[in-house]
Amino acid sequence: MRIVLLGPPGSGKGTQAVRLSEHYRVQHVSTGDILRDEVARQTELGKQAKSFMDQGELVPDQLVVDMVAARLKDSFVLDGFPRSLPQAESLDLLLKEKNLPLTAVFNLDVPEEEIVRRLTKRLVCLACKAVFPSGTQGACAKCGGKLGKRGDDKPETIRERLRVYRQKTKPLEDYYHHRQGLLRQIPGMGAPDEIFKLLTQQLDSAKSKN
Ligand code: AMP
C-alpha cells in the first residue's frame, strides 16, 4: 500500500496518516515531523531548513527529496510530501526505479476559513506531535506530554503557508488527476472517524481490484 495525502496545512493529513499507518501497518513519513526533529537536534539539515520553516516557506526541494529517498520503504503513507511539482516528479522517478506504483492519492479538501480557524487554535503535543483541538485541557492523551502551540501556527505565518500551498502544492491535484488518474477528493470537514472510514473504504476497494 503506497498512499499520498495532499491537502492544505491543518486539513487533517497528520491525524489520518497516523491512523492509516497503524491500520495498514505501513510506514508513516511526515516530512514536517522529520524536519522539526532535524531542527531540534541542530543537524546540518536542520540548520538549513529552520529559516524556511520559521517563515512558512518550503524547504528547498532537493533537501526534502534526498531526505525522503533515504527513508522510504516499500509501503508507506506520505504526509506533507510531495509539496511541489519537482518533488512529485522526483517521487515518480524514485518509485519507477523500484517498480512500486502509488496505490492512491487523496486530497483532503477543507475551506480556507476553516484552515485558518483550526491552525490558529490547535494544540500539539510537544513530545509526540499528536494534534489536539483548541480548548483541550491537561496533558497529551497519547503520551502524557505537554501541550503547546507550534511555532509556525502564528497568523502571519499561517497566511504565508496558505499562499505557498496555493502556489506550489495545489497544482499537484491536477498533476495526479489529469496525468495519472490517481487523485481522489475527500471532504475534509467531517469528523476524523468519518474521514478515516471514507479513506479505508476507497483503499480496500482499490486493494481488491489489484
Ligand atoms: P507541516 O508539518 O507538514 O505543516 O510542515 C511544516 C513545515 O516544514 C512547512 O511549512 C515547510 O517549511 C516544511 N516542509 C514540510 N514538508 C515539506 C516538503 N515536502 N517540502 C518542503 N518543505 C516542507
PDB file of N, CA and C and ligand atoms in Angstrom, residues 8-10 13 30-36 49-61 64-65 67-68 79-84 87 119 122 150 152-153 157 161 164 169, ligand 1:
ATOM      1  N   PRO A   8      -4.258  21.192   2.326  1.00  0.00           N
ATOM      2  CA  PRO A   8      -3.590  22.337   2.951  1.00  0.00           C
ATOM      3  C   PRO A   8      -3.124  22.019   4.375  1.00  0.00           C
ATOM      4  N   PRO A   9      -2.261  22.857   4.935  1.00  0.00           N
ATOM      5  CA  PRO A   9      -1.883  22.663   6.340  1.00  0.00           C
ATOM      6  C   PRO A   9      -3.158  22.692   7.181  1.00  0.00           C
ATOM      7  N   GLY A  10      -3.246  21.824   8.167  1.00  0.00           N
ATOM      8  CA  GLY A  10      -4.423  21.837   9.037  1.00  0.00           C
ATOM      9  C   GLY A  10      -5.620  21.094   8.469  1.00  0.00           C
ATOM     10  N   LYS A  13      -4.232  15.876   7.559  1.00  0.00           N
ATOM     11  CA  LYS A  13      -3.365  14.853   6.954  1.00  0.00           C
ATOM     12  C   LYS A  13      -2.633  14.051   8.024  1.00  0.00           C
ATOM     13  N   SER A  30       6.159  11.733   7.652  1.00  0.00           N
ATOM     14  CA  SER A  30       5.739  13.135   7.724  1.00  0.00           C
ATOM     15  C   SER A  30       6.987  13.984   7.570  1.00  0.00           C
ATOM     16  N   THR A  31       7.091  14.664   6.422  1.00  0.00           N
ATOM     17  CA  THR A  31       8.306  15.468   6.215  1.00  0.00           C
ATOM     18  C   THR A  31       8.373  16.609   7.237  1.00  0.00           C
ATOM     19  N   GLY A  32       7.206  17.145   7.630  1.00  0.00           N
ATOM     20  CA  GLY A  32       7.206  18.209   8.646  1.00  0.00           C
ATOM     21  C   GLY A  32       7.795  17.705   9.959  1.00  0.00           C
ATOM     22  N   ASP A  33       7.362  16.509  10.409  1.00  0.00           N
ATOM     23  CA  ASP A  33       7.884  15.945  11.671  1.00  0.00           C
ATOM     24  C   ASP A  33       9.384  15.664  11.566  1.00  0.00           C
ATOM     25  N   ILE A  34       9.802  15.104  10.425  1.00  0.00           N
ATOM     26  CA  ILE A  34      11.231  14.775  10.277  1.00  0.00           C
ATOM     27  C   ILE A  34      12.048  16.071  10.318  1.00  0.00           C
ATOM     28  N   LEU A  35      11.543  17.087   9.620  1.00  0.00           N
ATOM     29  CA  LEU A  35      12.288  18.356   9.591  1.00  0.00           C
ATOM     30  C   LEU A  35      12.330  19.010  10.977  1.00  0.00           C
ATOM     31  N   ARG A  36      11.203  18.983  11.698  1.00  0.00           N
ATOM     32  CA  ARG A  36      11.202  19.576  13.051  1.00  0.00           C
ATOM     33  C   ARG A  36      12.192  18.843  13.951  1.00  0.00           C
ATOM     34  N   ALA A  49      17.209  24.018   7.150  1.00  0.00           N
ATOM     35  CA  ALA A  49      15.748  24.062   6.971  1.00  0.00           C
ATOM     36  C   ALA A  49      15.076  25.130   7.846  1.00  0.00           C
ATOM     37  N   LYS A  50      15.691  25.453   8.974  1.00  0.00           N
ATOM     38  CA  LYS A  50      14.997  26.219  10.009  1.00  0.00           C
ATOM     39  C   LYS A  50      14.394  27.538   9.516  1.00  0.00           C
ATOM     40  N   SER A  51      15.195  28.355   8.824  1.00  0.00           N
ATOM     41  CA  SER A  51      14.671  29.681   8.481  1.00  0.00           C
ATOM     42  C   SER A  51      13.495  29.567   7.502  1.00  0.00           C
ATOM     43  N   PHE A  52      13.532  28.578   6.606  1.00  0.00           N
ATOM     44  CA  PHE A  52      12.396  28.401   5.688  1.00  0.00           C
ATOM     45  C   PHE A  52      11.149  28.043   6.490  1.00  0.00           C
ATOM     46  N   MET A  53      11.312  27.140   7.439  1.00  0.00           N
ATOM     47  CA  MET A  53      10.160  26.688   8.219  1.00  0.00           C
ATOM     48  C   MET A  53       9.602  27.817   9.081  1.00  0.00           C
ATOM     49  N   ASP A  54      10.494  28.583   9.689  1.00  0.00           N
ATOM     50  CA  ASP A  54      10.042  29.681  10.547  1.00  0.00           C
ATOM     51  C   ASP A  54       9.207  30.693   9.766  1.00  0.00           C
ATOM     52  N   GLN A  55       9.540  30.831   8.479  1.00  0.00           N
ATOM     53  CA  GLN A  55       8.813  31.827   7.680  1.00  0.00           C
ATOM     54  C   GLN A  55       7.621  31.239   6.932  1.00  0.00           C
ATOM     55  N   GLY A  56       7.402  29.945   7.092  1.00  0.00           N
ATOM     56  CA  GLY A  56       6.265  29.324   6.400  1.00  0.00           C
ATOM     57  C   GLY A  56       6.562  29.023   4.946  1.00  0.00           C
ATOM     58  N   GLU A  57       7.858  29.045   4.567  1.00  0.00           N
ATOM     59  CA  GLU A  57       8.236  28.734   3.180  1.00  0.00           C
ATOM     60  C   GLU A  57       8.550  27.243   3.062  1.00  0.00           C
ATOM     61  N   LEU A  58       8.625  26.760   1.824  1.00  0.00           N
ATOM     62  CA  LEU A  58       9.034  25.368   1.635  1.00  0.00           C
ATOM     63  C   LEU A  58      10.546  25.262   1.766  1.00  0.00           C
ATOM     64  N   VAL A  59      10.995  24.206   2.383  1.00  0.00           N
ATOM     65  CA  VAL A  59      12.418  23.874   2.423  1.00  0.00           C
ATOM     66  C   VAL A  59      12.787  23.467   0.982  1.00  0.00           C
ATOM     67  N   PRO A  60      13.994  23.831   0.494  1.00  0.00           N
ATOM     68  CA  PRO A  60      14.313  23.547  -0.908  1.00  0.00           C
ATOM     69  C   PRO A  60      14.075  22.076  -1.295  1.00  0.00           C
ATOM     70  N   ASP A  61      13.542  21.908  -2.517  1.00  0.00           N
ATOM     71  CA  ASP A  61      13.116  20.584  -2.977  1.00  0.00           C
ATOM     72  C   ASP A  61      14.183  19.502  -2.789  1.00  0.00           C
ATOM     73  N   VAL A  64      14.614  18.061   0.671  1.00  0.00           N
ATOM     74  CA  VAL A  64      13.494  17.236   1.133  1.00  0.00           C
ATOM     75  C   VAL A  64      13.440  15.909   0.353  1.00  0.00           C
ATOM     76  N   VAL A  65      13.699  15.987  -0.943  1.00  0.00           N
ATOM     77  CA  VAL A  65      13.665  14.766  -1.757  1.00  0.00           C
ATOM     78  C   VAL A  65      14.730  13.779  -1.269  1.00  0.00           C
ATOM     79  N   MET A  67      16.029  13.603   1.660  1.00  0.00           N
ATOM     80  CA  MET A  67      15.631  13.154   2.998  1.00  0.00           C
ATOM     81  C   MET A  67      14.594  12.023   2.892  1.00  0.00           C
ATOM     82  N   VAL A  68      13.626  12.184   1.999  1.00  0.00           N
ATOM     83  CA  VAL A  68      12.588  11.154   1.837  1.00  0.00           C
ATOM     84  C   VAL A  68      13.194   9.909   1.192  1.00  0.00           C
ATOM     85  N   ASP A  79       2.845  12.050   4.195  1.00  0.00           N
ATOM     86  CA  ASP A  79       2.059  13.124   4.816  1.00  0.00           C
ATOM     87  C   ASP A  79       2.888  14.416   4.717  1.00  0.00           C
ATOM     88  N   GLY A  80       2.480  15.303   3.808  1.00  0.00           N
ATOM     89  CA  GLY A  80       3.230  16.558   3.635  1.00  0.00           C
ATOM     90  C   GLY A  80       4.293  16.465   2.556  1.00  0.00           C
ATOM     91  N   PHE A  81       4.304  15.408   1.807  1.00  0.00           N
ATOM     92  CA  PHE A  81       5.216  15.217   0.683  1.00  0.00           C
ATOM     93  C   PHE A  81       4.499  14.381  -0.362  1.00  0.00           C
ATOM     94  N   PRO A  82       4.575  14.725  -1.648  1.00  0.00           N
ATOM     95  CA  PRO A  82       5.253  15.883  -2.214  1.00  0.00           C
ATOM     96  C   PRO A  82       4.449  17.172  -2.003  1.00  0.00           C
ATOM     97  N   ARG A  83       5.151  18.291  -2.101  1.00  0.00           N
ATOM     98  CA  ARG A  83       4.512  19.590  -1.883  1.00  0.00           C
ATOM     99  C   ARG A  83       4.789  20.543  -3.041  1.00  0.00           C
ATOM    100  N   SER A  84       5.421  20.062  -4.075  1.00  0.00           N
ATOM    101  CA  SER A  84       5.685  20.886  -5.261  1.00  0.00           C
ATOM    102  C   SER A  84       5.807  19.929  -6.440  1.00  0.00           C
ATOM    103  N   GLN A  87       9.015  17.940  -6.590  1.00  0.00           N
ATOM    104  CA  GLN A  87       9.022  16.852  -5.597  1.00  0.00           C
ATOM    105  C   GLN A  87       8.196  15.670  -6.106  1.00  0.00           C
ATOM    106  N   LEU A 119      -5.859  26.196  12.520  1.00  0.00           N
ATOM    107  CA  LEU A 119      -4.429  26.358  12.802  1.00  0.00           C
ATOM    108  C   LEU A 119      -4.181  27.369  13.914  1.00  0.00           C
ATOM    109  N   ARG A 122      -5.173  25.310  17.180  1.00  0.00           N
ATOM    110  CA  ARG A 122      -4.811  23.926  17.522  1.00  0.00           C
ATOM    111  C   ARG A 122      -3.652  23.845  18.515  1.00  0.00           C
ATOM    112  N   ARG A 150       2.410  25.211  17.974  1.00  0.00           N
ATOM    113  CA  ARG A 150       3.524  25.055  17.048  1.00  0.00           C
ATOM    114  C   ARG A 150       4.024  26.439  16.678  1.00  0.00           C
ATOM    115  N   ASP A 152       5.039  27.707  14.018  1.00  0.00           N
ATOM    116  CA  ASP A 152       4.589  28.306  12.755  1.00  0.00           C
ATOM    117  C   ASP A 152       3.067  28.430  12.670  1.00  0.00           C
ATOM    118  N   ASP A 153       2.364  28.201  13.787  1.00  0.00           N
ATOM    119  CA  ASP A 153       0.912  28.424  13.812  1.00  0.00           C
ATOM    120  C   ASP A 153       0.588  29.841  14.281  1.00  0.00           C
ATOM    121  N   THR A 157       2.362  33.683   9.761  1.00  0.00           N
ATOM    122  CA  THR A 157       2.999  32.502   9.142  1.00  0.00           C
ATOM    123  C   THR A 157       1.938  31.595   8.524  1.00  0.00           C
ATOM    124  N   ARG A 161       1.939  30.256   4.759  1.00  0.00           N
ATOM    125  CA  ARG A 161       1.868  28.823   4.447  1.00  0.00           C
ATOM    126  C   ARG A 161       0.719  28.541   3.469  1.00  0.00           C
ATOM    127  N   VAL A 164       1.773  29.750  -0.016  1.00  0.00           N
ATOM    128  CA  VAL A 164       2.700  28.778  -0.607  1.00  0.00           C
ATOM    129  C   VAL A 164       1.926  27.527  -1.043  1.00  0.00           C
ATOM    130  N   THR A 169       1.600  23.755  -4.027  1.00  0.00           N
ATOM    131  CA  THR A 169       1.104  22.400  -3.742  1.00  0.00           C
ATOM    132  C   THR A 169      -0.225  22.102  -4.429  1.00  0.00           C
TER     133      THR A 169
HETATM  134  P1  AMP B   1       3.980  20.507   8.115  1.00  0.00           P
HETATM  135  O1  AMP B   1       4.193  19.964   9.473  1.00  0.00           O
HETATM  136  O2  AMP B   1       3.716  19.446   7.083  1.00  0.00           O
HETATM  137  O3  AMP B   1       2.940  21.606   8.071  1.00  0.00           O
HETATM  138  O4  AMP B   1       5.381  21.183   7.676  1.00  0.00           O
HETATM  139  C1  AMP B   1       5.952  22.228   8.420  1.00  0.00           C
HETATM  140  C2  AMP B   1       6.979  22.956   7.568  1.00  0.00           C
HETATM  141  O5  AMP B   1       8.024  22.054   7.182  1.00  0.00           O
HETATM  142  C3  AMP B   1       6.451  23.526   6.255  1.00  0.00           C
HETATM  143  O6  AMP B   1       5.839  24.796   6.418  1.00  0.00           O
HETATM  144  C4  AMP B   1       7.742  23.613   5.429  1.00  0.00           C
HETATM  145  O7  AMP B   1       8.534  24.699   5.836  1.00  0.00           O
HETATM  146  C5  AMP B   1       8.466  22.343   5.855  1.00  0.00           C
HETATM  147  N1  AMP B   1       8.100  21.200   4.995  1.00  0.00           N
HETATM  148  C6  AMP B   1       7.401  20.085   5.342  1.00  0.00           C
HETATM  149  N2  AMP B   1       7.259  19.260   4.303  1.00  0.00           N
HETATM  150  C7  AMP B   1       7.882  19.845   3.257  1.00  0.00           C
HETATM  151  C8  AMP B   1       8.072  19.496   1.900  1.00  0.00           C
HETATM  152  N3  AMP B   1       7.578  18.364   1.384  1.00  0.00           N
HETATM  153  N4  AMP B   1       8.769  20.359   1.118  1.00  0.00           N
HETATM  154  C9  AMP B   1       9.298  21.491   1.604  1.00  0.00           C
HETATM  155  N5  AMP B   1       9.129  21.899   2.877  1.00  0.00           N
HETATM  156  C10 AMP B   1       8.430  21.087   3.701  1.00  0.00           C
END
